[in-house]
Amino acid sequence: MSTNSKQNITLAWQLAGRYYKTGVQSPYIRFINRASRIGFAIGVAALIIGLSVMNGFERELRNTLLSVIPDIEFKSVAGSLPDWTKTAKQVQQHPKVLSVAPFIELNAMIQKKNNMEAVLLKAVHQELERTVNVTSEFIIEGTWITKVESGTLPPAVIGVGLAKKLELTVGDRLELLIPVVSDTGRLSSPKYLNFVVSGIYQIGGQMDHGQVYVPLDVMQQSQGYSEYEAQGVKVSLIDPFEANKVASEIGSEITDYVYIIDWFRSQGHVYNDIVLVKDIMYLVMVLVMSVASFNIVSSLSMAVQEKYSDIGILKTLGLTPSTVKLTFVIMGLLTAVRGIVWGTLIGCVLAKFLPNIFAVLESLLNFKVLDGDVYFIEYLPSELQFTQVIIITSTALFIALLASLYPSRKAAKLTPIELLR
């Protein structure tokens, strides 16, 4: 960079700093400057907080909801896999697969005295299920299903919502009615299976109300399956968000005729909502910043008119048009930077402590932001990502730069005669 260029930049900074500190005489221009700063601050802070909340939901989706549902299921079209261990070996050859476990799923009814409730009965392998499903870590009372001992009822694990509705506790007897379809396709007399409640789990949302876990070998005997026969296998992946791609790749390799079901089909609407809200927030940010940038255009244009005489005198003394342009560009950026800095500080602090703030408000006002019986979490999550903060502030600065170019270029084109007249 040449010496003249450095001098021009230094002079532009000095002039911009002087004009910015001393301000302008018009109260209206000062008001517009404040409005633009506030606009940038609100836009930056709102976007940081909003994206942090969506990041929190995405984190909880991964750590809570996706940890208790299979990433992929391969379910036999014929009704059962003749040898689930063979299918599991084929699935595990994919490098992105963590573990595989067999399952049998049936619709059933729980009966207790005169109360009946429809549930999804999940027969799982006691040990392998832990590798694809962490429901055992959410047990609040009792234990996970264990090996059935001779002369005792097989264990069953139920959700806290179902336990409250039917007034069940650990050790209570559980009677399950399983529908039976005859060879003609008609329903026949249901099977009655007795279990004992060995554990109660609490995950959140509807999962606590309609699922019952029982040992796989018990249901294999009940359905007339062999030791290695199962309805399908469930798969846990290194990255659950690659479920669509990995499911297609594995499905084209395995030899069994199966239905391919990934978590996007059952719970994908939750993730799609998070992504949609993120996209809307980025759009809102651009709109808010654009409104604030129009204020910068207005205030700089009027500031140029107010400084006509100063610019004219400086140009007669040899001030170059590029220096004039740079001076007003810096003035516009200085106006935006204050708002961006305040918005970033406020947004980061609120995003960091947002769960605690809402917890205090919920206790004081006696209300719940998220109902645990409806959603998979019962608190407002937040996760601040500094990469997003950098993107937001950089975007805001870029919009402010674009807004400053028009009035600055207009000021640079004016001749000393026009300015002094």
Coordinates of C-alpha atoms in Angstrom, one line a residue:
M1 CA 0.0 0.0 0.0
S2 CA 1.4 3.4 -1.0
T3 CA 2.1 6.3 1.4
N4 CA -0.7 8.4 -0.1
S5 CA -3.2 5.6 0.3
K6 CA -2.3 5.2 4.0
Q7 CA -2.5 9.0 4.5
N8 CA -6.0 9.1 2.8
I9 CA -7.2 6.2 5.0
T10 CA -5.8 7.9 8.1
L11 CA -7.4 11.2 7.2
A12 CA -10.8 9.5 6.4
W13 CA -10.7 7.9 9.9
Q14 CA -9.9 11.2 11.6
L15 CA -12.7 13.1 9.8
A16 CA -15.2 10.3 10.3
G17 CA -14.3 10.1 14.0
R18 CA -14.6 13.8 14.4
Y19 CA -17.9 14.1 12.6
Y20 CA -19.3 11.1 14.6
K21 CA -18.2 12.4 18.0
T22 CA -19.3 15.9 17.5
G23 CA -22.5 14.7 15.9
V24 CA -24.8 16.6 13.6
Q25 CA -26.8 19.7 14.5
S26 CA -30.2 18.4 13.3
P27 CA -32.1 16.6 16.1
Y28 CA -34.0 14.6 13.4
I29 CA -30.7 13.2 12.1
R30 CA -29.6 12.2 15.6
F31 CA -33.0 10.5 16.1
I32 CA -32.6 8.5 12.9
N33 CA -29.1 7.5 13.9
R34 CA -30.4 6.2 17.2
A35 CA -33.2 4.4 15.5
S36 CA -30.8 2.6 13.1
R37 CA -28.5 1.6 16.1
I38 CA -31.6 0.2 17.9
G39 CA -32.7 -1.6 14.8
F40 CA -29.4 -3.3 14.4
A41 CA -29.2 -4.2 18.1
I42 CA -32.7 -5.7 18.2
G43 CA -32.1 -7.7 15.0
V44 CA -28.8 -9.1 16.1
A45 CA -30.0 -9.9 19.7
A46 CA -33.3 -11.5 18.5
L47 CA -31.5 -13.7 16.0
I48 CA -28.9 -14.9 18.4
I49 CA -31.5 -15.7 21.0
G50 CA -33.8 -17.4 18.5
L51 CA -31.1 -19.5 16.9
S52 CA -29.8 -20.5 20.3
V53 CA -33.2 -21.8 21.3
M54 CA -33.5 -23.7 18.0
N55 CA -30.0 -25.1 18.6
G56 CA -31.1 -26.2 22.0
F57 CA -34.1 -28.0 20.6
E58 CA -31.9 -29.7 18.0
R59 CA -29.5 -30.8 20.8
E60 CA -32.4 -32.2 22.9
L61 CA -33.8 -33.9 19.8
R62 CA -30.5 -35.7 19.4
N63 CA -29.9 -36.5 23.0
T64 CA -33.4 -37.3 24.2
L65 CA -35.8 -38.2 21.4
L66 CA -33.4 -39.8 18.9
S67 CA -31.7 -41.7 21.7
V68 CA -34.9 -43.7 22.5
I69 CA -36.1 -44.4 19.0
P70 CA -34.3 -46.4 16.4
D71 CA -32.5 -44.4 13.7
I72 CA -33.4 -47.1 11.1
E73 CA -35.7 -50.2 11.2
F74 CA -35.6 -53.0 8.8
K75 CA -39.0 -54.8 9.2
S76 CA -39.8 -58.1 7.4
V77 CA -42.4 -57.9 4.7
A78 CA -43.3 -61.6 5.3
G79 CA -43.9 -61.0 9.0
S80 CA -40.7 -62.2 10.4
L81 CA -37.0 -62.6 9.6
P82 CA -36.0 -66.3 9.7
D83 CA -32.6 -65.5 11.2
W84 CA -32.2 -62.0 12.5
T85 CA -28.5 -62.6 13.4
K86 CA -27.7 -63.0 9.7
T87 CA -29.5 -59.8 8.8
A88 CA -27.7 -58.0 11.7
K89 CA -24.3 -59.1 10.3
Q90 CA -25.1 -57.7 6.9
V91 CA -26.3 -54.4 8.4
Q92 CA -23.2 -54.1 10.6
Q93 CA -20.9 -54.2 7.6
H94 CA -21.8 -50.6 6.9
P95 CA -19.1 -48.3 8.4
K96 CA -21.7 -45.8 9.8
V97 CA -23.6 -48.4 11.8
L98 CA -23.0 -48.5 15.6
S99 CA -25.1 -51.4 16.7
V100 CA -28.1 -53.6 15.7
A101 CA -30.8 -55.2 17.8
P102 CA -33.8 -57.5 17.0
F103 CA -37.4 -56.6 17.9
I104 CA -41.0 -57.7 17.7
E105 CA -43.7 -55.0 17.8
L106 CA -47.4 -55.8 18.4
N107 CA -50.5 -53.7 19.2
A108 CA -51.9 -54.8 22.5
M109 CA -54.3 -53.8 25.3
I110 CA -53.5 -53.5 28.9
Q111 CA -56.2 -54.5 31.3
K112 CA -56.4 -53.7 35.0
K113 CA -59.7 -54.3 36.6
N114 CA -62.2 -52.4 34.5
N115 CA -59.6 -50.1 32.9
M116 CA -58.1 -50.9 29.5
E117 CA -55.5 -49.0 27.5
A118 CA -54.1 -49.5 24.0
V119 CA -50.3 -49.8 23.8
L120 CA -47.5 -50.7 21.5
L121 CA -45.8 -53.8 22.8
K122 CA -42.1 -53.9 22.1
A123 CA -40.3 -57.2 22.6
V124 CA -36.6 -56.5 22.8
H125 CA -33.3 -58.2 23.5
Q126 CA -32.4 -57.4 27.1
E127 CA -28.7 -56.6 26.4
L128 CA -28.6 -55.6 22.7
E129 CA -31.5 -53.1 23.2
R130 CA -29.3 -51.0 25.4
T131 CA -26.9 -50.4 22.4
V132 CA -29.6 -48.9 20.2
N133 CA -32.0 -47.4 22.8
V134 CA -31.2 -45.6 26.1
T135 CA -34.6 -46.0 27.6
S136 CA -33.0 -47.9 30.4
E137 CA -31.2 -44.7 31.5
F138 CA -34.5 -42.9 31.9
I139 CA -35.9 -45.4 34.5
I140 CA -37.1 -43.6 37.6
E141 CA -38.4 -46.6 39.5
G142 CA -37.4 -50.2 39.4
T143 CA -35.0 -51.7 36.9
W144 CA -34.7 -52.6 33.2
I145 CA -36.0 -55.9 31.9
T146 CA -33.9 -58.9 33.0
K147 CA -33.7 -62.6 32.1
V148 CA -36.9 -64.5 33.0
E149 CA -36.3 -66.8 35.9
S150 CA -38.2 -70.1 36.1
G151 CA -41.4 -70.0 38.0
T152 CA -41.7 -66.2 37.9
L153 CA -43.7 -63.8 35.7
P154 CA -41.7 -62.1 32.9
P155 CA -40.8 -58.5 33.5
A156 CA -42.3 -55.4 31.7
V157 CA -41.1 -51.8 31.6
I158 CA -43.8 -49.1 31.2
G159 CA -43.9 -45.3 30.9
V160 CA -44.7 -43.0 33.8
G161 CA -47.8 -41.6 32.0
L162 CA -49.2 -45.1 31.6
A163 CA -48.4 -46.0 35.1
K164 CA -50.3 -43.0 36.5
K165 CA -53.3 -43.6 34.3
L166 CA -53.7 -47.2 35.3
E167 CA -52.4 -46.7 38.8
L168 CA -49.6 -49.2 38.4
T169 CA -46.4 -49.4 40.4
V170 CA -43.3 -51.6 40.4
G171 CA -44.3 -55.2 41.3
D172 CA -47.9 -55.0 40.1
R173 CA -49.2 -57.6 37.8
L174 CA -49.8 -56.6 34.2
E175 CA -52.3 -58.4 31.9
L176 CA -51.8 -57.9 28.2
L177 CA -54.4 -58.8 25.5
I178 CA -52.8 -59.5 22.2
P179 CA -55.1 -59.7 19.1
V180 CA -54.9 -62.9 17.1
V181 CA -55.8 -63.0 13.4
S182 CA -57.1 -66.3 12.0
D183 CA -56.2 -67.9 8.7
T184 CA -59.3 -66.4 7.2
G185 CA -58.2 -62.8 8.1
R186 CA -60.7 -62.4 11.0
L187 CA -59.9 -61.6 14.6
S188 CA -60.2 -64.6 16.9
S189 CA -60.0 -64.8 20.7
P190 CA -57.1 -62.7 22.0
K191 CA -54.1 -64.1 23.8
Y192 CA -53.7 -63.3 27.5
L193 CA -50.1 -62.8 28.7
N194 CA -49.2 -61.9 32.3
F195 CA -46.2 -59.8 33.2
V196 CA -44.9 -58.0 36.3
V197 CA -44.0 -54.3 36.2
S198 CA -40.2 -54.3 36.8
G199 CA -39.5 -50.7 35.9
I200 CA -41.1 -47.3 35.1
Y201 CA -39.3 -44.8 32.8
Q202 CA -39.9 -41.1 32.1
I203 CA -38.7 -39.7 28.8
G204 CA -41.4 -37.0 28.1
G205 CA -44.2 -36.5 25.7
Q206 CA -46.4 -39.3 24.3
M207 CA -43.7 -41.9 24.7
D208 CA -44.5 -42.1 28.4
H209 CA -48.1 -43.1 27.7
G210 CA -48.2 -45.9 25.1
Q211 CA -45.2 -48.2 25.1
V212 CA -44.4 -51.4 27.0
Y213 CA -41.1 -53.2 26.8
V214 CA -41.0 -57.0 27.4
P215 CA -38.4 -59.7 26.8
L216 CA -37.9 -60.9 23.3
D217 CA -37.8 -64.6 24.1
V218 CA -41.2 -64.4 25.8
M219 CA -42.9 -63.0 22.7
Q220 CA -41.0 -65.4 20.4
Q221 CA -42.6 -68.3 22.3
S222 CA -46.0 -66.6 22.3
Q223 CA -45.9 -65.9 18.5
G224 CA -44.5 -69.4 17.7
Y225 CA -41.1 -68.0 16.5
S226 CA -37.8 -69.9 16.7
E227 CA -34.9 -68.7 18.8
Y228 CA -33.4 -66.6 16.0
E229 CA -36.6 -65.4 14.5
A230 CA -37.8 -61.8 14.9
Q231 CA -40.0 -59.3 13.2
G232 CA -37.1 -57.0 12.2
V233 CA -33.9 -55.3 13.4
K234 CA -33.4 -51.8 14.6
V235 CA -30.2 -49.9 13.9
S236 CA -28.2 -47.1 15.7
L237 CA -26.0 -44.8 13.6
I238 CA -22.9 -42.7 14.3
D239 CA -24.9 -39.7 12.9
P240 CA -28.7 -40.0 13.1
F241 CA -29.1 -37.1 10.6
E242 CA -27.7 -39.4 7.9
A243 CA -30.5 -41.9 8.4
N244 CA -32.1 -41.4 5.0
K245 CA -28.9 -41.9 3.0
V246 CA -27.6 -44.8 5.1
A247 CA -30.9 -46.6 5.1
S248 CA -31.0 -46.6 1.3
E249 CA -27.4 -47.9 1.1
I250 CA -28.0 -50.7 3.5
G251 CA -31.4 -51.6 2.0
S252 CA -29.8 -52.1 -1.4
E253 CA -27.2 -54.6 0.1
I254 CA -29.2 -56.9 2.4
T255 CA -30.8 -60.0 1.0
D256 CA -34.0 -60.0 3.1
Y257 CA -37.2 -58.5 1.7
V258 CA -37.9 -55.8 4.3
Y259 CA -39.6 -52.5 4.8
I260 CA -37.1 -49.6 5.3
I261 CA -38.2 -47.2 8.0
D262 CA -36.0 -44.3 9.3
W263 CA -36.7 -41.9 12.1
F264 CA -37.5 -39.1 9.6
R265 CA -40.8 -40.9 8.8
S266 CA -41.9 -41.1 12.4
Q267 CA -40.4 -38.0 14.1
G268 CA -39.1 -36.1 11.1
H269 CA -41.8 -33.4 11.5
V270 CA -40.1 -32.2 14.7
Y271 CA -36.7 -31.7 12.9
N272 CA -38.4 -30.1 9.9
D273 CA -40.1 -27.6 12.2
I274 CA -36.7 -26.7 13.7
V275 CA -35.1 -26.2 10.3
L276 CA -38.1 -24.2 9.1
V277 CA -38.0 -21.8 12.1
K278 CA -34.2 -21.3 11.6
D279 CA -34.8 -20.3 8.0
I280 CA -37.6 -17.9 8.9
M281 CA -35.3 -16.3 11.5
Y282 CA -32.6 -15.7 9.0
L283 CA -35.2 -14.1 6.7
V284 CA -36.5 -11.9 9.6
M285 CA -32.9 -10.9 10.4
V286 CA -32.3 -9.7 6.9
L287 CA -35.6 -7.7 6.9
V288 CA -34.9 -6.1 10.3
M289 CA -31.3 -5.2 9.2
S290 CA -32.6 -3.8 5.9
V291 CA -35.0 -1.5 7.7
A292 CA -32.2 -0.3 9.9
S293 CA -29.9 0.2 6.9
F294 CA -32.5 2.5 5.3
N295 CA -32.1 4.7 8.4
I296 CA -28.4 4.8 7.8
V297 CA -29.0 5.8 4.2
S298 CA -31.3 8.6 5.3
S299 CA -29.1 9.9 8.2
L300 CA -25.9 9.8 6.0
S301 CA -27.7 11.6 3.1
M302 CA -28.8 14.4 5.5
A303 CA -25.4 14.5 7.2
V304 CA -23.8 15.0 3.8
Q305 CA -26.1 17.9 3.1
E306 CA -25.3 19.4 6.5
K307 CA -21.5 19.1 5.9
Y308 CA -21.6 20.6 2.4
S309 CA -19.5 23.6 3.4
D310 CA -16.9 21.4 5.2
I311 CA -16.6 19.0 2.3
G312 CA -16.3 21.9 -0.2
I313 CA -13.5 23.6 1.8
L314 CA -11.6 20.3 2.2
K315 CA -11.9 19.5 -1.5
T316 CA -10.5 22.9 -2.4
L317 CA -7.6 22.1 -0.1
G318 CA -6.9 18.9 -2.0
L319 CA -9.2 16.2 -0.4
T320 CA -9.7 13.5 -2.9
P321 CA -13.2 12.0 -3.8
S322 CA -12.1 8.6 -2.6
T323 CA -11.3 10.0 0.9
V324 CA -14.7 11.7 1.0
K325 CA -16.4 8.5 0.1
L326 CA -14.4 6.5 2.7
T327 CA -15.1 9.1 5.4
F328 CA -18.9 8.7 5.1
V329 CA -18.6 4.9 4.7
I330 CA -16.8 4.8 8.1
M331 CA -19.4 7.1 9.6
G332 CA -22.2 4.7 8.5
L333 CA -20.2 1.7 9.9
L334 CA -19.6 3.4 13.2
T335 CA -23.3 4.0 13.6
A336 CA -24.1 0.3 12.9
V337 CA -21.2 -1.1 14.9
R338 CA -22.6 0.4 18.2
G339 CA -25.9 -1.3 17.6
I340 CA -24.3 -4.6 16.6
V341 CA -22.0 -4.7 19.6
W342 CA -24.9 -4.0 22.0
G343 CA -27.1 -6.5 20.3
T344 CA -24.4 -9.1 20.3
L345 CA -23.7 -8.6 24.1
I346 CA -27.4 -8.7 25.0
G347 CA -28.1 -11.6 22.8
C348 CA -25.2 -13.7 24.0
V349 CA -26.0 -13.1 27.7
L350 CA -29.7 -13.8 27.4
A351 CA -29.1 -16.9 25.2
K352 CA -26.6 -18.2 27.8
F353 CA -28.9 -17.9 30.7
L354 CA -32.3 -18.2 29.0
P355 CA -33.2 -21.6 30.6
N356 CA -32.5 -20.2 34.0
I357 CA -34.5 -17.0 33.3
F358 CA -37.5 -19.0 32.2
A359 CA -37.2 -21.4 35.1
V360 CA -37.4 -18.4 37.5
L361 CA -40.3 -16.9 35.6
E362 CA -42.2 -20.2 35.6
S363 CA -41.8 -20.5 39.4
L364 CA -42.9 -16.9 40.0
L365 CA -45.8 -16.9 37.6
N366 CA -46.8 -20.5 38.1
F367 CA -46.9 -21.5 34.4
K368 CA -45.1 -23.9 32.1
V369 CA -43.6 -22.9 28.7
L370 CA -43.5 -26.5 27.5
D371 CA -45.8 -29.2 28.8
G372 CA -43.8 -32.4 29.4
D373 CA -46.9 -34.5 28.6
V374 CA -47.0 -33.0 25.1
Y375 CA -43.4 -32.2 24.2
F376 CA -40.3 -34.4 24.5
I377 CA -38.9 -31.9 27.0
E378 CA -40.4 -29.7 29.6
Y379 CA -38.0 -26.7 29.7
L380 CA -36.8 -24.2 27.2
P381 CA -33.4 -25.3 25.9
S382 CA -30.7 -23.0 24.6
E383 CA -27.3 -23.6 23.0
L384 CA -25.1 -20.6 22.0
Q385 CA -22.9 -21.3 19.0
F386 CA -20.2 -18.7 18.4
T387 CA -19.9 -19.6 14.7
Q388 CA -23.5 -18.4 14.3
V389 CA -22.7 -15.2 16.3
I390 CA -19.8 -14.5 13.9
I391 CA -22.1 -15.1 10.9
I392 CA -24.8 -12.8 12.3
T393 CA -22.5 -9.9 13.1
S394 CA -20.6 -10.2 9.8
T395 CA -23.9 -10.1 7.9
A396 CA -25.1 -7.1 9.8
L397 CA -21.8 -5.3 9.1
F398 CA -22.1 -6.2 5.4
I399 CA -25.6 -4.8 5.2
A400 CA -24.5 -1.6 6.9
L401 CA -21.6 -1.3 4.5
L402 CA -23.9 -1.6 1.5
A403 CA -26.2 1.0 3.0
S404 CA -23.3 3.4 3.5
L405 CA -22.1 3.2 -0.1
Y406 CA -24.9 5.2 -1.8
P407 CA -24.8 8.5 0.2
S408 CA -20.9 8.3 0.4
R409 CA -20.6 7.9 -3.4
K410 CA -23.0 10.8 -3.9
A411 CA -20.9 13.0 -1.6
A412 CA -17.7 12.0 -3.4
K413 CA -19.2 13.1 -6.8
L414 CA -20.0 16.6 -5.7
T415 CA -17.7 19.4 -7.0
P416 CA -16.3 22.1 -4.7
I417 CA -18.3 24.8 -6.6
E418 CA -21.6 22.9 -6.0
L419 CA -20.7 22.4 -2.3
L420 CA -19.7 26.0 -1.6
R421 CA -22.6 27.5 -3.5

